[in-house]
């Protein structure tokens, strides 16, 4: 075979391979950047918890001047609000596991003095032993109650999910407003921190989120490496093709002989292999 040098690398076939590698590397870069963005979101959430979780409670009007809007930076801020629980309008949010156990979040509307309603998530209760609902739900205080709750945005509607009477699939605040037929705070609801007067028992309280960034940084690094390895693999394939096409070139034959000698030098002798077998 007559030596052809590197000219074959400019053929349509190899240029097509190069285009595929470039597309793959670009896709890997996008996925890596997406993982870095996810990590940044996780870091921002950790900062919100650190800044807001243990801050002093503010009034509901100060935190939510508009019932329909909510600033994401205000997540976990404690608010203090006084009103009366509408116990007959209690809702159970289904499909809420805790510690591996199935259960429900308990939502109770809190009627405020101005006639508006603030939704309070009083906590978690386990599913019943023999039915798809709790065996018991601790009752909220009656009469006027002062609540401290941490703000959280409502949830979107999930298509295809339904719930029986008295239950809901997601904490979609506009949907709850439609159910109640009353002006509800639809920008955010509250995760109960405390009630005054305090009941003797209450649902399991929401715990402070752990500061965990997740594996996003390592995943981003892996995607960058995958993109780089694609070019390394392409270079290796081109090199192998070069050796095959230029096998008649004396210079390439000399290099091939040196590679063969190095490989032979690294290969253990028969006596070394026998000793290794005896050792095992």
Coordinates of C-alpha atoms in Angstrom, one line a residue:
X1 CA 0.0 0.0 0.0
X2 CA 1.4 3.4 -1.0
X3 CA 1.8 5.9 1.8
X4 CA -0.8 8.7 1.6
X5 CA 0.2 10.8 4.7
X6 CA -2.6 12.7 6.4
X7 CA -4.6 13.6 3.3
X8 CA -7.3 11.1 4.1
X9 CA -8.3 13.1 7.2
X10 CA -9.8 15.7 4.9
X11 CA -12.1 13.2 3.2
X12 CA -15.9 13.6 3.5
X13 CA -16.1 10.6 5.8
X14 CA -13.7 12.0 8.4
X15 CA -15.0 15.5 8.1
X16 CA -18.5 14.0 8.9
X17 CA -17.0 12.3 11.9
X18 CA -15.5 15.6 13.0
X19 CA -18.9 17.3 12.7
X20 CA -20.6 14.6 14.8
X21 CA -17.9 15.0 17.5
X22 CA -18.4 18.8 17.5
X23 CA -22.2 18.4 17.9
X24 CA -21.7 15.9 20.7
X25 CA -19.2 18.2 22.4
X26 CA -21.5 21.1 22.1
X27 CA -24.4 19.0 23.6
X28 CA -22.1 18.0 26.5
X29 CA -21.2 21.6 27.1
X30 CA -24.9 22.6 27.3
X31 CA -25.6 19.8 29.7
X32 CA -22.6 20.8 31.8
X33 CA -23.7 24.4 31.9
X34 CA -27.2 23.3 32.8
X35 CA -25.8 21.3 35.8
X36 CA -23.8 24.4 36.9
X37 CA -27.1 26.4 36.7
X38 CA -28.8 23.8 38.8
X39 CA -25.9 24.1 41.3
X40 CA -26.3 27.8 41.5
X41 CA -30.1 27.4 42.1
X42 CA -29.2 25.0 45.0
X43 CA -26.7 27.5 46.4
X44 CA -29.3 30.3 46.3
X45 CA -31.8 28.1 48.1
X46 CA -29.2 27.4 50.8
X47 CA -28.6 31.1 51.2
X48 CA -32.4 31.8 51.5
X49 CA -32.7 29.2 54.2
X50 CA -29.7 30.7 56.1
X51 CA -30.9 34.2 55.8
X52 CA -34.7 33.8 56.3
X53 CA -35.4 30.7 58.3
X54 CA -34.5 32.1 61.8
X55 CA -35.3 35.7 61.0
X56 CA -37.7 37.7 63.1
X57 CA -41.4 37.3 62.0
X58 CA -42.8 40.2 60.0
X59 CA -46.4 41.1 59.3
X60 CA -48.2 39.4 56.5
X61 CA -49.0 42.8 54.9
X62 CA -45.3 43.6 54.9
X63 CA -44.2 40.3 53.3
X64 CA -47.2 40.0 50.9
X65 CA -48.5 43.5 50.1
X66 CA -50.1 41.9 47.0
X67 CA -52.2 38.7 47.5
X68 CA -51.4 37.5 44.0
X69 CA -47.6 38.0 43.9
X70 CA -44.6 36.6 45.8
X71 CA -40.9 37.4 45.6
X72 CA -38.8 34.2 45.5
X73 CA -36.2 35.8 47.8
X74 CA -38.8 35.9 50.5
X75 CA -39.1 32.1 50.7
X76 CA -38.9 30.8 54.3
X77 CA -39.5 34.2 55.8
X78 CA -41.6 33.9 59.0
X79 CA -44.8 36.0 59.0
X80 CA -47.1 36.6 62.0
X81 CA -50.8 36.7 61.3
X82 CA -53.9 36.6 63.4
X83 CA -57.3 35.1 62.4
X84 CA -59.7 32.3 62.8
X85 CA -59.2 28.8 61.3
X86 CA -61.9 27.6 58.9
X87 CA -61.8 24.1 60.2
X88 CA -64.7 22.9 58.0
X89 CA -62.6 23.8 54.9
X90 CA -59.6 21.8 55.9
X91 CA -57.9 20.1 52.9
X92 CA -55.5 17.1 52.8
X93 CA -52.7 17.2 50.2
X94 CA -52.2 13.6 49.1
X95 CA -49.0 11.9 48.1
X96 CA -46.6 13.5 50.6
X97 CA -44.1 11.0 51.9
X98 CA -42.0 11.6 55.0
X99 CA -39.1 9.4 56.1
X100 CA -40.3 6.7 53.7
X101 CA -43.9 6.7 55.0
X102 CA -46.9 7.7 53.0
X103 CA -48.9 10.7 54.2
X104 CA -50.6 14.0 53.8
X105 CA -50.0 17.7 54.3
X106 CA -52.8 19.3 56.3
X107 CA -54.0 22.7 54.9
X108 CA -56.3 24.9 57.0
X109 CA -57.5 28.3 55.7
X110 CA -57.1 31.1 58.1
X111 CA -59.7 33.8 57.9
X112 CA -58.3 37.3 58.5
X113 CA -60.0 40.4 59.9
X114 CA -60.3 42.0 56.4
X115 CA -62.1 38.9 55.0
X116 CA -59.2 37.6 53.1
X117 CA -57.8 34.0 53.6
X118 CA -54.3 32.9 54.2
X119 CA -53.6 29.1 53.7
X120 CA -51.6 27.5 56.5
X121 CA -49.9 24.2 56.1
X122 CA -50.1 22.8 59.7
X123 CA -47.8 19.9 58.9
X124 CA -47.7 16.2 58.0
X125 CA -49.8 13.3 59.1
X126 CA -49.3 9.6 58.1
X127 CA -51.8 7.7 55.9
X128 CA -54.1 5.3 57.7
X129 CA -53.4 1.7 58.3
X130 CA -56.5 0.5 56.4
X131 CA -57.6 3.4 54.2
X132 CA -56.2 6.1 51.9
X133 CA -56.6 8.9 54.5
X134 CA -55.2 9.6 57.9
X135 CA -56.5 7.7 60.9
X136 CA -56.7 11.0 62.8
X137 CA -55.8 14.7 62.1
X138 CA -54.9 16.9 65.1
X139 CA -57.5 19.7 65.3
X140 CA -56.3 23.4 65.1
X141 CA -57.1 25.8 67.8
X142 CA -60.6 27.3 67.8
X143 CA -61.4 31.0 68.0
X144 CA -58.9 33.7 67.4
X145 CA -55.3 32.4 66.9
X146 CA -52.0 34.0 66.2
X147 CA -49.9 32.0 63.7
X148 CA -46.3 32.2 62.8
X149 CA -45.6 30.6 59.5
X150 CA -42.8 30.5 56.9
X151 CA -43.7 31.6 53.4
X152 CA -43.5 29.3 50.4
X153 CA -44.8 29.7 46.8
X154 CA -47.8 27.6 45.7
X155 CA -47.5 24.7 43.4
X156 CA -48.6 24.3 39.8
X157 CA -51.4 22.1 38.6
X158 CA -50.2 18.6 37.6
X159 CA -52.1 17.3 34.6
X160 CA -53.7 13.9 35.2
X161 CA -53.6 14.0 39.0
X162 CA -56.9 14.0 40.9
X163 CA -58.0 13.6 44.5
X164 CA -61.1 12.5 46.3
X165 CA -63.4 14.8 48.2
X166 CA -61.6 16.7 51.0
X167 CA -58.2 16.2 49.3
X168 CA -56.1 17.9 46.7
X169 CA -53.2 16.6 44.5
X170 CA -51.1 19.8 44.7
X171 CA -51.1 23.0 46.7
X172 CA -52.4 25.1 43.8
X173 CA -53.6 28.3 45.6
X174 CA -55.8 29.6 42.7
X175 CA -57.6 26.3 42.8
X176 CA -58.1 26.5 46.5
X177 CA -59.5 30.0 46.1
X178 CA -62.0 28.7 43.6
X179 CA -63.0 26.0 46.0
X180 CA -63.5 28.4 48.9
X181 CA -65.1 31.2 46.9
X182 CA -63.2 33.7 49.0
X183 CA -60.3 36.1 48.4
X184 CA -57.2 33.9 49.1
X185 CA -53.6 34.8 49.1
X186 CA -52.5 33.1 45.9
X187 CA -48.9 34.2 45.8
X188 CA -47.8 32.1 48.8
X189 CA -48.9 30.0 51.7
X190 CA -47.4 29.4 55.1
X191 CA -45.7 26.4 56.7
X192 CA -46.7 26.5 60.4
X193 CA -44.0 27.3 62.9
X194 CA -46.1 28.1 65.9
X195 CA -49.7 28.8 67.1
X196 CA -51.0 30.8 70.0
X197 CA -52.9 29.4 71.8
X198 CA -50.9 26.2 71.2
X199 CA -52.9 23.0 70.9
X200 CA -51.9 19.9 72.8
X201 CA -51.0 18.0 69.6
X202 CA -50.3 19.1 66.0
X203 CA -49.2 17.5 62.8
X204 CA -45.5 16.9 62.3
X205 CA -43.8 20.2 61.6
X206 CA -41.7 21.0 58.6
X207 CA -38.0 20.7 59.4
X208 CA -35.3 23.1 58.3
X209 CA -33.9 22.0 54.9
X210 CA -30.4 20.6 54.9
X211 CA -27.8 22.7 53.2
X212 CA -27.0 20.3 50.2
X213 CA -25.8 21.5 46.8
X214 CA -26.3 18.1 45.3
X215 CA -24.0 16.4 42.8
X216 CA -24.4 19.0 40.1
X217 CA -20.7 20.2 40.2
X218 CA -19.4 16.6 39.6
X219 CA -22.0 16.0 36.9
X220 CA -20.9 19.2 35.1
X221 CA -17.3 18.1 35.3
X222 CA -18.2 14.7 33.9
X223 CA -20.1 16.3 30.9
X224 CA -17.0 18.5 30.1
X225 CA -14.8 15.4 30.2
X226 CA -17.1 13.5 27.9
X227 CA -17.0 16.3 25.4
X228 CA -13.2 16.4 25.6
X229 CA -12.9 12.6 25.3
X230 CA -14.9 12.7 22.1
X231 CA -12.0 14.7 20.5
X232 CA -9.5 12.3 22.0
X233 CA -11.3 9.3 20.6
X234 CA -11.5 11.0 17.2
X235 CA -7.7 11.7 17.2
X236 CA -7.0 8.1 18.2
X237 CA -9.2 6.8 15.3
X238 CA -7.4 9.1 12.8
X239 CA -4.0 8.0 14.1
X240 CA -5.0 4.3 13.7
X241 CA -6.2 5.0 10.2
X242 CA -3.0 6.8 9.4
X243 CA -0.9 3.8 10.5
X244 CA -3.0 1.5 8.4
X245 CA -2.9 3.6 5.2
X246 CA 0.9 4.3 5.6
X247 CA 2.0 0.8 6.5
X248 CA 4.3 0.7 3.5
X249 CA 6.1 3.9 4.5
X250 CA 9.6 3.0 5.8
X251 CA 9.4 5.7 8.5
X252 CA 6.0 4.3 9.7
X253 CA 7.4 0.8 9.6
X254 CA 10.3 1.9 11.8
X255 CA 7.9 3.5 14.3
X256 CA 5.7 0.3 14.2
X257 CA 8.8 -1.8 15.0
X258 CA 9.7 0.4 18.0
X259 CA 6.2 0.1 19.3
X260 CA 6.4 -3.7 18.9
X261 CA 9.7 -3.8 20.8
X262 CA 8.3 -1.6 23.6
X263 CA 5.2 -3.9 24.0
X264 CA 7.4 -7.0 24.0
X265 CA 9.6 -5.4 26.7
X266 CA 6.6 -4.8 28.9
X267 CA 5.2 -8.3 28.4
X268 CA 6.2 -10.7 31.3
X269 CA 8.5 -13.6 30.4
X270 CA 7.3 -17.2 30.6
X271 CA 9.2 -17.7 33.9
X272 CA 7.6 -14.6 35.4
X273 CA 4.1 -15.8 34.3
X274 CA 4.8 -19.2 36.0
X275 CA 6.0 -17.5 39.2
X276 CA 2.9 -15.3 39.2
X277 CA 0.7 -18.4 38.8
X278 CA 2.5 -20.2 41.7
X279 CA 2.1 -17.1 43.9
X280 CA -1.6 -17.0 43.3

